[in-house]
Tab-separated table of C-alpha atoms and ligand atoms in Angstrom:
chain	number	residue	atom	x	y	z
A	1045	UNK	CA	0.000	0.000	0.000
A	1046	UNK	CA	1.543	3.535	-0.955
A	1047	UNK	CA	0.810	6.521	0.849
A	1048	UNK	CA	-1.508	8.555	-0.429
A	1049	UNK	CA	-0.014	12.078	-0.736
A	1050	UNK	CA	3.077	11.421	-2.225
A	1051	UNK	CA	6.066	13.564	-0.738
A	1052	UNK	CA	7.899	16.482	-3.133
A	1053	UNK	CA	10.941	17.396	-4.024
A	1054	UNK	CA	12.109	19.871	-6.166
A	1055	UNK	CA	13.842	16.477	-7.487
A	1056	UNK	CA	14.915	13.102	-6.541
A	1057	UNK	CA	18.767	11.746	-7.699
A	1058	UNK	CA	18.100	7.726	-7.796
A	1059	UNK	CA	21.120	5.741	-7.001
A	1060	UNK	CA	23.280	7.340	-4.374
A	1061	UNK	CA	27.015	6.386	-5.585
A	1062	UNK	CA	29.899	8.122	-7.441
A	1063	UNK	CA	27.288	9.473	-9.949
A	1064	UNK	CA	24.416	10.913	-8.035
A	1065	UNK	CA	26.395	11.681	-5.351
A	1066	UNK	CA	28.089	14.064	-7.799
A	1067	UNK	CA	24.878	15.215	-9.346
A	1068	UNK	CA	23.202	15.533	-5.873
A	1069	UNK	CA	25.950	17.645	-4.786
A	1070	UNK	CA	25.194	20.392	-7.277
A	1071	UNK	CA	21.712	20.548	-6.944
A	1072	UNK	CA	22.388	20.543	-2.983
A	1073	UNK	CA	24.523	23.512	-3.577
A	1074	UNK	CA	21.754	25.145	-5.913
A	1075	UNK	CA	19.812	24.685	-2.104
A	1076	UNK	CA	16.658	22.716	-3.913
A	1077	UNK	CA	15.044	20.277	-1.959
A	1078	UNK	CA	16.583	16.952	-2.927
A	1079	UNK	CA	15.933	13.274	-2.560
A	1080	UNK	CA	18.344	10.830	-2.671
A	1081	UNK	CA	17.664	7.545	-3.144
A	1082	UNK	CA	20.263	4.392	-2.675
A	1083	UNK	CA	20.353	0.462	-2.176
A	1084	UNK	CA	23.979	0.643	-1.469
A	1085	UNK	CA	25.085	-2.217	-4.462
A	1086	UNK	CA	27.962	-0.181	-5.829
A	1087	UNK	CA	29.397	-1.799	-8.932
A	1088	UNK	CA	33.035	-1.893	-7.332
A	1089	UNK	CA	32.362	-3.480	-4.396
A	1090	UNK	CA	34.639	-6.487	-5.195
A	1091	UNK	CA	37.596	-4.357	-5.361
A	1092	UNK	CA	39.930	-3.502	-2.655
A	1093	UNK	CA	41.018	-0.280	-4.068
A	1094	UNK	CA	39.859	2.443	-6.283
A	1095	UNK	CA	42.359	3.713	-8.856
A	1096	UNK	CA	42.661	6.331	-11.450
A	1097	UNK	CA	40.439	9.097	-9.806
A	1098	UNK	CA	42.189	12.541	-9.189
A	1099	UNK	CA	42.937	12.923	-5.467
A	1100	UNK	CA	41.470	9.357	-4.270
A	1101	UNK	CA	43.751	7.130	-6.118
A	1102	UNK	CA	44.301	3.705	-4.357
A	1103	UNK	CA	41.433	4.405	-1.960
A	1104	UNK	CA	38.793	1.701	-0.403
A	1105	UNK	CA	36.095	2.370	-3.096
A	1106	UNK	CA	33.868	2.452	-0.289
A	1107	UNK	CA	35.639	5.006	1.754
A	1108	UNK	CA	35.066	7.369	-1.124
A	1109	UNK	CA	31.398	7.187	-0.951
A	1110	UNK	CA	31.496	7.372	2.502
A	1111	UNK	CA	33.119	10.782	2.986
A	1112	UNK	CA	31.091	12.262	-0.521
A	1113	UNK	CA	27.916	11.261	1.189
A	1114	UNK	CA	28.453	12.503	4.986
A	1115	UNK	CA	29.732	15.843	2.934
A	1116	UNK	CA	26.561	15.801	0.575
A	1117	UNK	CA	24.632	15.191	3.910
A	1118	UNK	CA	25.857	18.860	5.612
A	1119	UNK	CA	23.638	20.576	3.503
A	1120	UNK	CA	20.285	20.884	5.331
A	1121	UNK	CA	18.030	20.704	2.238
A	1122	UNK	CA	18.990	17.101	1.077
A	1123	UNK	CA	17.406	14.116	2.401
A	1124	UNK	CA	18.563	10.368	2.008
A	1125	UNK	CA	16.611	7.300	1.916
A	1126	UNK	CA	17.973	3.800	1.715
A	1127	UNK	CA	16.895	1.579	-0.420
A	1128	UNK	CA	15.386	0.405	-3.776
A	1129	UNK	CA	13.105	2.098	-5.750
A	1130	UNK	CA	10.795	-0.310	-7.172
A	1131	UNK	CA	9.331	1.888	-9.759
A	1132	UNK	CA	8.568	4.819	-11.268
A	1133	UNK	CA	6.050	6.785	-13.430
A	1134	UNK	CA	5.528	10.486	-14.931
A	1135	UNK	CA	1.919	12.277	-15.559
A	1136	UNK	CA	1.326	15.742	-15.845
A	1137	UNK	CA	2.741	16.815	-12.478
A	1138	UNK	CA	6.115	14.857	-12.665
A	1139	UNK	CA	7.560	12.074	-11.277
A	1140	UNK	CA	6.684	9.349	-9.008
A	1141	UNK	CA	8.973	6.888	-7.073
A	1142	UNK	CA	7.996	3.873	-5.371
A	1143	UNK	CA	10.135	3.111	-2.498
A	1144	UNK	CA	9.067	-0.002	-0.137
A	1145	UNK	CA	5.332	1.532	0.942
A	1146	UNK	CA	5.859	4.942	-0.143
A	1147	UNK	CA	5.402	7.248	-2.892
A	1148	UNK	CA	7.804	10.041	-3.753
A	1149	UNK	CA	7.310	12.841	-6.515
A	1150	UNK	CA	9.422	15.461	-7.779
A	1151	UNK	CA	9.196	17.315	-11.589
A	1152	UNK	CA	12.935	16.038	-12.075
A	1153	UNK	CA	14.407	13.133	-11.543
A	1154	UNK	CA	18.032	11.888	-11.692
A	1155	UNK	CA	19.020	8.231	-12.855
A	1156	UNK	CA	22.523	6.826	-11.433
A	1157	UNK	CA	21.797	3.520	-10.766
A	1158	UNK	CA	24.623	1.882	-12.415
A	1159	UNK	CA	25.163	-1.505	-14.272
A	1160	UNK	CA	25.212	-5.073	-12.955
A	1161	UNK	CA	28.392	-7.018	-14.484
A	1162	UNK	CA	27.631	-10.600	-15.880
A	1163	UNK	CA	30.495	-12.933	-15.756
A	1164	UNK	CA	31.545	-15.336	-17.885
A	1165	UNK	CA	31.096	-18.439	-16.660
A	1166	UNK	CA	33.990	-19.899	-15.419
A	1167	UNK	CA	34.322	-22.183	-12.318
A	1168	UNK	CA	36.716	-20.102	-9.614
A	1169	UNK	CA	36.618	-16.640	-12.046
A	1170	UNK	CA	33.664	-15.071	-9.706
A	1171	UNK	CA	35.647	-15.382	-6.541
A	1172	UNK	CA	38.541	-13.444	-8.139
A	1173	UNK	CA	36.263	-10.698	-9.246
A	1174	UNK	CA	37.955	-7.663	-8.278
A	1175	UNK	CA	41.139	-9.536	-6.774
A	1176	UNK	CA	43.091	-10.588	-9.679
A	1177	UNK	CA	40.217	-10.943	-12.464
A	1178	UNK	CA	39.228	-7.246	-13.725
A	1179	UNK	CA	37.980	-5.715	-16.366
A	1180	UNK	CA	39.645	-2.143	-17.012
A	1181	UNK	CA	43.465	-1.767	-17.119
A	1182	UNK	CA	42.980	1.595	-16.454
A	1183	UNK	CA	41.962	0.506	-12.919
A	1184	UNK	CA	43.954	-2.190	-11.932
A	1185	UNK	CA	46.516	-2.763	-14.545
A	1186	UNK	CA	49.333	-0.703	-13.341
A	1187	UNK	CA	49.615	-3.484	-10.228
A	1188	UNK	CA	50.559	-6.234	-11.979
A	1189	UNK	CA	53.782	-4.629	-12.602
A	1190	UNK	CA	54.167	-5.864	-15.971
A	1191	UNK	CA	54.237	-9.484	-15.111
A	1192	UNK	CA	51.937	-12.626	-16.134
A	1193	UNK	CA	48.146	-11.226	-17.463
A	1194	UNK	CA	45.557	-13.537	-19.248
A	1195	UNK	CA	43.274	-12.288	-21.585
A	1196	UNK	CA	39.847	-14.552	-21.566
A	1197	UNK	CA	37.773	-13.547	-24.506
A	1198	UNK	CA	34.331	-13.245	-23.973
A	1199	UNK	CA	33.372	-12.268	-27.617
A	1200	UNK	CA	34.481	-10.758	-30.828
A	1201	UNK	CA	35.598	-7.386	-28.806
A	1202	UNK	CA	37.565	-9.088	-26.612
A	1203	UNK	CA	40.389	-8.410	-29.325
A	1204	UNK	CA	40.719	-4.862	-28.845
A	1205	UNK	CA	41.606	-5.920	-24.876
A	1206	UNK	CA	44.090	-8.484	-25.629
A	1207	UNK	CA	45.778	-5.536	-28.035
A	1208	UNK	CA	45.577	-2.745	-25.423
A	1209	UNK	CA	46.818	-5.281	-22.800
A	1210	UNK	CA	50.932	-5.458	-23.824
A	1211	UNK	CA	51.193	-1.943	-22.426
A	1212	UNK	CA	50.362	-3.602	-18.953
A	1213	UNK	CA	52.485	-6.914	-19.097
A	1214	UNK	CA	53.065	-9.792	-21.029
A	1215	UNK	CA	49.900	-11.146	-22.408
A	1216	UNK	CA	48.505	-14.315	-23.299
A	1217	UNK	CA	44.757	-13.997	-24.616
A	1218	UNK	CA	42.618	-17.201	-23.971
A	1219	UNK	CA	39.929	-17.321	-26.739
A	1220	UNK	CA	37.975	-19.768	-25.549
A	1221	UNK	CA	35.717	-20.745	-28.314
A	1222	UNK	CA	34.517	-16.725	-28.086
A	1223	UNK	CA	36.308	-15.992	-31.331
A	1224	UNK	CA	38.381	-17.020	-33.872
A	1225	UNK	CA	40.988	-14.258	-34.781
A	1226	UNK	CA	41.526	-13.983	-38.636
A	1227	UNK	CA	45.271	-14.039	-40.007
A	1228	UNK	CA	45.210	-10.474	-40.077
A	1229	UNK	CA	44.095	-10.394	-36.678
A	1230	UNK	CA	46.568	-12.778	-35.397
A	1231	UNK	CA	49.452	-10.758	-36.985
A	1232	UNK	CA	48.573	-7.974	-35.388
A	1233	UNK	CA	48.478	-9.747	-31.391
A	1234	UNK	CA	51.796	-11.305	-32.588
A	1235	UNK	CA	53.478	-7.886	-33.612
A	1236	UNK	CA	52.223	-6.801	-30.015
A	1237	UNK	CA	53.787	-9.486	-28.072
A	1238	UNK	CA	50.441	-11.393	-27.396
A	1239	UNK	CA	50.380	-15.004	-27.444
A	1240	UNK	CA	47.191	-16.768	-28.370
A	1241	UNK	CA	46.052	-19.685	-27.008
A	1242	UNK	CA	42.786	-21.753	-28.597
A	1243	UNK	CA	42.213	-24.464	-26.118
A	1244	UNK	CA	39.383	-24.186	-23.500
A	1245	UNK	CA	39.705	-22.771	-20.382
A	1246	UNK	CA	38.325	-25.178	-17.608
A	1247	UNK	CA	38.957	-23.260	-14.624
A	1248	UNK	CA	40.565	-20.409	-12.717
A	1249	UNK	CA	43.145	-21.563	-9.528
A	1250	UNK	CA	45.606	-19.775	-7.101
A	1251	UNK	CA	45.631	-15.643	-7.830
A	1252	UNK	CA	44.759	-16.523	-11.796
A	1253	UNK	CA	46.237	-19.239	-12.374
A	1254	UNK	CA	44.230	-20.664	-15.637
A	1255	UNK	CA	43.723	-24.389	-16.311
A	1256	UNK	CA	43.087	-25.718	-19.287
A	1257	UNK	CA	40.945	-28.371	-20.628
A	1258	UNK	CA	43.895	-30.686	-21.271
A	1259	UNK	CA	44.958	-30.223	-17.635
A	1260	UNK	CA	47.807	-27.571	-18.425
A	1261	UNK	CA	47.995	-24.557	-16.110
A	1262	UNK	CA	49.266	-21.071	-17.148
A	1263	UNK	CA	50.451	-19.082	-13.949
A	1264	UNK	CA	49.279	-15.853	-14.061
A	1265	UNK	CA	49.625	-12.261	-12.109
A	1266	UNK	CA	45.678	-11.040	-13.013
A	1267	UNK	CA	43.260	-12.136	-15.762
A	1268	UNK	CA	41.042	-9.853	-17.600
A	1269	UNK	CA	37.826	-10.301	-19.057
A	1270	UNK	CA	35.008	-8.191	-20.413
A	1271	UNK	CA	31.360	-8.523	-18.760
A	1272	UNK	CA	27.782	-8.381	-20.467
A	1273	UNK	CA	26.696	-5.219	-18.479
A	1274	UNK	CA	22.588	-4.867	-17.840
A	1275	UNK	CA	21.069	-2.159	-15.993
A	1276	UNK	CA	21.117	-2.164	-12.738
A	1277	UNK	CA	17.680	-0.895	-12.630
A	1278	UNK	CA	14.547	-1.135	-15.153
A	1279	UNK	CA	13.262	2.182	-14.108
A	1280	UNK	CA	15.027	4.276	-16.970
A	1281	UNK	CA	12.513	1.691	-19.226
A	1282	UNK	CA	9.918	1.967	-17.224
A	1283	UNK	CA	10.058	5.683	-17.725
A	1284	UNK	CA	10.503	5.187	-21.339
A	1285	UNK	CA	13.799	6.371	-21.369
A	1286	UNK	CA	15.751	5.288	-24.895
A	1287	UNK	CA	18.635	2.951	-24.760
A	1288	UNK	CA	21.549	2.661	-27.017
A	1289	UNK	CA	23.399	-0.687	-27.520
A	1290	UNK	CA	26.847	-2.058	-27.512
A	1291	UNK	CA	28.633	-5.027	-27.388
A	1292	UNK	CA	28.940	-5.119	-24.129
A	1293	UNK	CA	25.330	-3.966	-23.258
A	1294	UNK	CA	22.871	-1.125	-23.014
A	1295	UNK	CA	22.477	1.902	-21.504
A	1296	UNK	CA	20.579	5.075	-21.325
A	1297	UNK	CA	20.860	7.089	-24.454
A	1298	UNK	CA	21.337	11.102	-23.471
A	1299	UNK	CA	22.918	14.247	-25.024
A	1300	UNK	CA	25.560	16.181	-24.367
A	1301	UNK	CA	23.868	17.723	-21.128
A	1302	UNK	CA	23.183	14.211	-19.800
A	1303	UNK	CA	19.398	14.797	-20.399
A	1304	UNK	CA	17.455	11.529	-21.460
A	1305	UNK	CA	14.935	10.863	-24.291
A	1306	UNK	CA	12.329	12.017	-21.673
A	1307	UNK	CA	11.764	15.678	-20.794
A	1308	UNK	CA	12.995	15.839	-16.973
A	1309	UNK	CA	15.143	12.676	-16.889
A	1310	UNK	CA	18.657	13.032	-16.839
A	1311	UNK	CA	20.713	9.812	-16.522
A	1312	UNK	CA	24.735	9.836	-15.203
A	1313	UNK	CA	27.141	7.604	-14.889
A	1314	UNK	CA	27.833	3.781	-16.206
A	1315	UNK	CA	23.768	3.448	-16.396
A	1316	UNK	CA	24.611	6.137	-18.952
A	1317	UNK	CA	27.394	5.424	-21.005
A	1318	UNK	CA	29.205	2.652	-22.835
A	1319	UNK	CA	31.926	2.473	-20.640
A	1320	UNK	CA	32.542	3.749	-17.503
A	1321	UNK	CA	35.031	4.634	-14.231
A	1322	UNK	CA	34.589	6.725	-11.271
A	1323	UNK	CA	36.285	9.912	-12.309
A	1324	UNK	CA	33.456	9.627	-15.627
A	1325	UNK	CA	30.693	9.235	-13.316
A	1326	UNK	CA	31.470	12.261	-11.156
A	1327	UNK	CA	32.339	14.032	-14.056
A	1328	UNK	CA	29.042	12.996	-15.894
A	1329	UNK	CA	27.452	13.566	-12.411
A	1330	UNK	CA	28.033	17.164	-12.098
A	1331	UNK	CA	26.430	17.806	-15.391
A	1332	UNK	CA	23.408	15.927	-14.600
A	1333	UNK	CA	22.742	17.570	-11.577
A	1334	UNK	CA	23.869	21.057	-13.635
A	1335	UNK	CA	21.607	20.433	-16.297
A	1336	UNK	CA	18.825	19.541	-14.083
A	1337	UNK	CA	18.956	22.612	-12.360
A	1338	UNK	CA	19.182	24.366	-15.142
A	1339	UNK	CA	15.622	23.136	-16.688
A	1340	UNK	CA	14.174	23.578	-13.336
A	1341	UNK	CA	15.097	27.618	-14.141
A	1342	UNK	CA	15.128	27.582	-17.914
A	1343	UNK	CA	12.935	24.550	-19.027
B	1591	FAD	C1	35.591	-5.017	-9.938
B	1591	FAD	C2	35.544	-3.580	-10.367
B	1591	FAD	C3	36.599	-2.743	-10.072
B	1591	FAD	C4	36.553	-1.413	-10.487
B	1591	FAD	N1	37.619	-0.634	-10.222
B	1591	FAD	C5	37.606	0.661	-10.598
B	1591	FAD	C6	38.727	1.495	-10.327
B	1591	FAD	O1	39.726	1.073	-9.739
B	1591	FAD	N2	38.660	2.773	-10.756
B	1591	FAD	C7	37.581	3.285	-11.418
B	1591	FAD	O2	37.588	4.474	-11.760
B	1591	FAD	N3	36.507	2.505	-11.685
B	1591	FAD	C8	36.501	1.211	-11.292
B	1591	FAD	N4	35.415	0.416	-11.559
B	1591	FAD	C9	34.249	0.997	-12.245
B	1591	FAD	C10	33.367	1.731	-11.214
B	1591	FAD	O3	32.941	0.811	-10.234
B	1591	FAD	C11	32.142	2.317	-11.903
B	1591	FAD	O4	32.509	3.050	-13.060
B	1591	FAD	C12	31.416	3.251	-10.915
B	1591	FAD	O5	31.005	2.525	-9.778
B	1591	FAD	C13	30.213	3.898	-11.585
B	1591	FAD	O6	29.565	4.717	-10.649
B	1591	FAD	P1	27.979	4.892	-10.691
B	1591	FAD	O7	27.672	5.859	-9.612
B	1591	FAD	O8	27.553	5.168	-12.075
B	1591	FAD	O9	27.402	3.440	-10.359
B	1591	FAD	P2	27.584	2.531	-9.052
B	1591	FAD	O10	28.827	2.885	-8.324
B	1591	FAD	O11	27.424	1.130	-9.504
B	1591	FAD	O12	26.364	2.955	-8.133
B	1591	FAD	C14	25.021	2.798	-8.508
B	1591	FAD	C15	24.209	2.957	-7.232
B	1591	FAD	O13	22.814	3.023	-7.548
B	1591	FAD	C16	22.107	2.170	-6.679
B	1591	FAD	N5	20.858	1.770	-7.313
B	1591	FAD	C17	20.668	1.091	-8.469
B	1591	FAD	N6	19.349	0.937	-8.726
B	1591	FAD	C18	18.707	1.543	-7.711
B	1591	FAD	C19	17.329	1.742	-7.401
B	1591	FAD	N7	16.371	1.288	-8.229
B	1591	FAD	N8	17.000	2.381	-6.254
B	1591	FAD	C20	17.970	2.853	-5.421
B	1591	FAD	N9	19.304	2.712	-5.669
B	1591	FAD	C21	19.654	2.068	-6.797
B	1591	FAD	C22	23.061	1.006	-6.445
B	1591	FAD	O14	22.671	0.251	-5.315
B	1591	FAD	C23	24.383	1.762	-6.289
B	1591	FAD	O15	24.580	2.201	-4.966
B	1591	FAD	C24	35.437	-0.917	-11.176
B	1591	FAD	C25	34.355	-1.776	-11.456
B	1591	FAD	C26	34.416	-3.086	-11.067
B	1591	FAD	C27	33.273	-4.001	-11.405
């Protein structure tokens, strides 16, 4: 049962992470009467430490959160729930949010609820997740310290991983049955160092230690892999919010401003682009909550 007289906000920032932290912040500081909403999954909670954002490099991811959020939470005119928000709608006075048995409405709303990562399935790779398997040498390539790194291919763009990867250490890319490089392919990962290997991978062991089907086992420093990314969250569809595609998954289309298909939506963070890290979210973040201030003045 939801309340009957939903509460108002001037808007509410859904997900309560790098993103709409970021987003909330500016609205917070533009002293409108903010909602933030958060069910506390972050995407890099498998990780020990955070790398590549300005200032915060190295950091417990969580720690990060943890200090944007009490500092978000100084400013008298922004309230927190936790949480998920089940659903939401628009009519002609805004935005509702369903959260456990209540109703919440506000004319803009603010989507950073992130992606959920879908592993390939590998017995022992889950475990690692975070640890020694990753996904973005940006983030957690500099730590290997050029040593031992697998490459397990999870489809046809798993090529343009195993070619970034020599920068980071000495590669060996695992295709798996995922693809089947072409010659011209395959003289490229050999002019870059990379050596391919075709036979299936059984299971991970050890830091990343890879075994294959035949029983072999290729020590290795830190594996990466590419995930099939869905949204954390259906409400941007629910909405009606567009979605773009790529290989690695959807997410919310916007423009430049971070504004959504839908008049009032704006969308930050991985839930809104192809790819994503912490220093994009806050970045995209800040425009969100910029831009949403800015139609609550200018339309
Ligand atoms: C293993 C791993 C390691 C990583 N390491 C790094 C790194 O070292 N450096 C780096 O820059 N990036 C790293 N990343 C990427 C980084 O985690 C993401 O880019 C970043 O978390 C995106 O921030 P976000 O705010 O968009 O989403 P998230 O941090 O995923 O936060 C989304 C938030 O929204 C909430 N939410 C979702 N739906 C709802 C709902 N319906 N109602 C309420 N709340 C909701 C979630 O619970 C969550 O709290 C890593 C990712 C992974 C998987």
């Amino acid at each position: 049962m939801h309340t009957e007289c939903p509460a108002r906000y001037d808007a509410i920032v859904i997900g309560g992470s790098y993103a709409g932290l970021s987003a909330a912040l500016q609205l917070a500081r533009a002293r409108r009467r903010l909602l933030v909403i958060d069910a506390g999954i972050r995407r890099n909670r498998f990780a020990l430490a955070s790398h590549g954002f300005l200032g915060q490099d190295g950091r417990e991811p969580g720690a990060i959160v943890a200090e944007a959020r009490e500092q978000l939470l100084a400013y008298p005119n922004v309230q927190w729930r936790d949480g998920m928000a089940t659903d939401a709608r628009h009519d002609d006075r805004g935005f509702s949010v369903s959260l456990a048995d209540t109703r919440l409405a506000a004319p803009y709303l603010v989507l950073a609820t992130g992606v959920k990562d879908e592993l390939p399935s590998i017995e022992g790779l889950a475990q690692r997740w975070g640890r020694s398997v990753f996904h973005c040498p940006y983030c957690h390539g500099y730590e290997l310290n050029e040593g031992r790194i697998g490459v397990l291919a999870a489809g046809p763009h798993s090529l343009h991983h195993a070619l970034m990867l020599p920068h980071w250490g000495q590669v060996t890319f695992f295709t798996n049955g995922a693809l089947e490089p072409d010659d011209a392919q395959r003289a490229e990962l050999r002019a870059r160092g990379v050596r391919i290997e075709p036979r299936r991978v059984l299971r991970l062991a050890d830091t990343a230690t890879v075994e294959l089907e035949d029983g072999t086992r290729v020590v290795l420093d830190g594996l990466f892999t590419a995930t099939h990314m869905t949204m954390a969250s259906p409400l941007a569809e629910q909405l009606g919010c567009e979605l773009d595609e790529s290989p690695m998954g959807r997410y919310i289309r916007t423009d430049a401003l971070k504004q959504t298909t839908v008049p009032g939506v704006f969308a930050c963070g991985d839930a809104a682009r192809m790819a994503g890290n912490v220093a994009l979210a806050v970045g995209d973040g800040a425009q969100a909550g910029a831009s949403a201030h800015r139609a609550m003045l200018f339309g």
